[in-house]
Amino acid sequence: MVSEDLKNLQKIGFILIPGFALMSYASAVEPLRAANLLAGRDIYTLSAHVAEGNAGLTSSGIPVPALPLPGRGSGFHTVFVCAGGTPVDWNVPAVMTCLRQLARDGVRIGGISGGPYLMAAAGLLADRDFTIHWEHAPALMEAFPGLLPRQARYVLDGNRITCGGGVAPLDMMHALISERMGSDFARRVSDWYLHTHVESSGAPQRASLAERYGVNHPGLLAVLEKMEATIEAPLDRQTMAALAGLSPRHLDRLFSNLMGSSFLLEYRKLRLDHARRLLQQSPLSISEIAFATGFSSAGHFSRSYRAAFGEPPRSQRQSGGADAR
């Protein structure tokens, strides 16, 4: 059943932050374009906007023609902010001001990939259910301790919409088109893009632990899951084994036989990978990152980091990071 008067156009805008991923943007825009084609008339109008210049530059260096940021009374129904790269690149005061102004005007605000971070920085996610790309989640939680994102593909919470990016906007747009035009019409749009398996909002962003680690032993998977959840305060081998109903020696054999590794090595790798993301994406000092990843001192952290990656932590911070979301 159609949920609103379809004689009214929905004006949808996209604010592009330099370094945004073309895949995320296209996955959001193209279903709306297809909806217009399949409806035989415009039911959505689309526009891209940037804080400076006349084009948004994608992470792959492709420019997307764009207009200035929207002002008051611009008539938008929904505006999404699309961001990739790292939070250090997202401090664009004009965009924060624009998002707050649009929200005050009653515009529905959405964020794609890193976009929810900007929504959080603009104060638009307090007491809201939301998500963000899994790799940006640690930086968001460190920067905004009162906020806890869900690891969902997308979340619709009233006039706030958030999406993990990548191909997940295809699922999100299926839900939004279905909300307006009905599920049969939304299915036609998804079929247009061979999107035959539409994921639910709460579907995971990442492959399962079994798929990521290539193991199926339930006890080992339980330990790996607990490792990922206790990066800041690592648990010892005996405690982990007991939680999984295993003896410490049995746990050692599982790591050796199924993963070609050890409990300590795998735990340290998880913590150092997490630290590397924080170095790329958060403003925390190296000492703060050391303690946030369970190391007893900055010196211990630096030695472990250099042994794992062949460079000191400060080199990663100087070089920055890039992603393709």
Phi, psi and omega in degrees: 000132180292133189263358179204172181290111185283358174288342181270129173289145168259121180267116185246128179243154178230117175268120187258122176265129182311133183096004177295154183274130179298324180298314180298316182295313181296323180294338178270321186281316189298320177299327179289322176297317180295325178299320177298316181296315183288333177281343181077011178195167180282118172250347174228142166246140188238142176209148177251148186219147177224159180285328182220147176080196182233020177204148173261131183264122181284170178298337178266006176086007180272125180279140175246116181306138185211160178259169174297166178300142180291148179253189181293146178070022183280352173080018181285143171273315182217140174230126177257142170253128183248124182220144173225190182081230182224160183303334179298337180271356191257003181280081181243094186306324181297324179290318178301314180298317181297315181297317179296319182294316178297319179297319178297330179279000178089010178286138175287128185251133179233157177226138182237134182061254177276355182305321178301333177297316178294324176298319178296316180297331178275000178078026186258004182241009178298131179060029179245151171274129185203170176224173176202160178306137187305328182286337178271348185300316180300318180295321179296316182292329175289321182284327183229080188301338181278356183251138180228102180287151172271145176272064178252164178289319175204160179222128175254115180230083180061239182268022172234131180231131178227150186213141182290346179092199185063234177264358181299331176301335175299318178291317180298315181292328174301316180295318182290321178292321177297320178301324183266318191250353182098155186292327180296317179294317179299323178295322177298319178296313181296321178297330178303325181257019180058027182270074190277339179246097181272122181279153176282166179306314186274006178298148184293153176279330185245164174297160180295162176304317181300320180288320183290324183260348179070030178229160182230358181293122186298323179294316179294319178297323178297320179293316180298320178297318179293325176302313182295334183269352184232044182292321183286328181228079185300143177264152182282169186297319181296318180295316180298316180299317180297320179299328181267001181072031182238160169276154178304321181292322177295319178299318178301317180296321179298315179297319182290312187283322186263337184236352182061032185218195176224165179304309184294317181296318182290320179297315181295322178298316178301315182293321180288324175298320177295318179298321180297320177296320179294323177298321181286324196243347184243158177274005182299147175289165180298323178296317179296321179292323177302313181287331179288346179243020169082017178267146187285339181203162177296325180295315178299316178300313183297319179295318180293321181295315180297320180296325182279319190246356177075015178204155180285160181304324183296334178294320178296320180293322180291322182280340181071191181216161178219152177223182183231037181265000000 
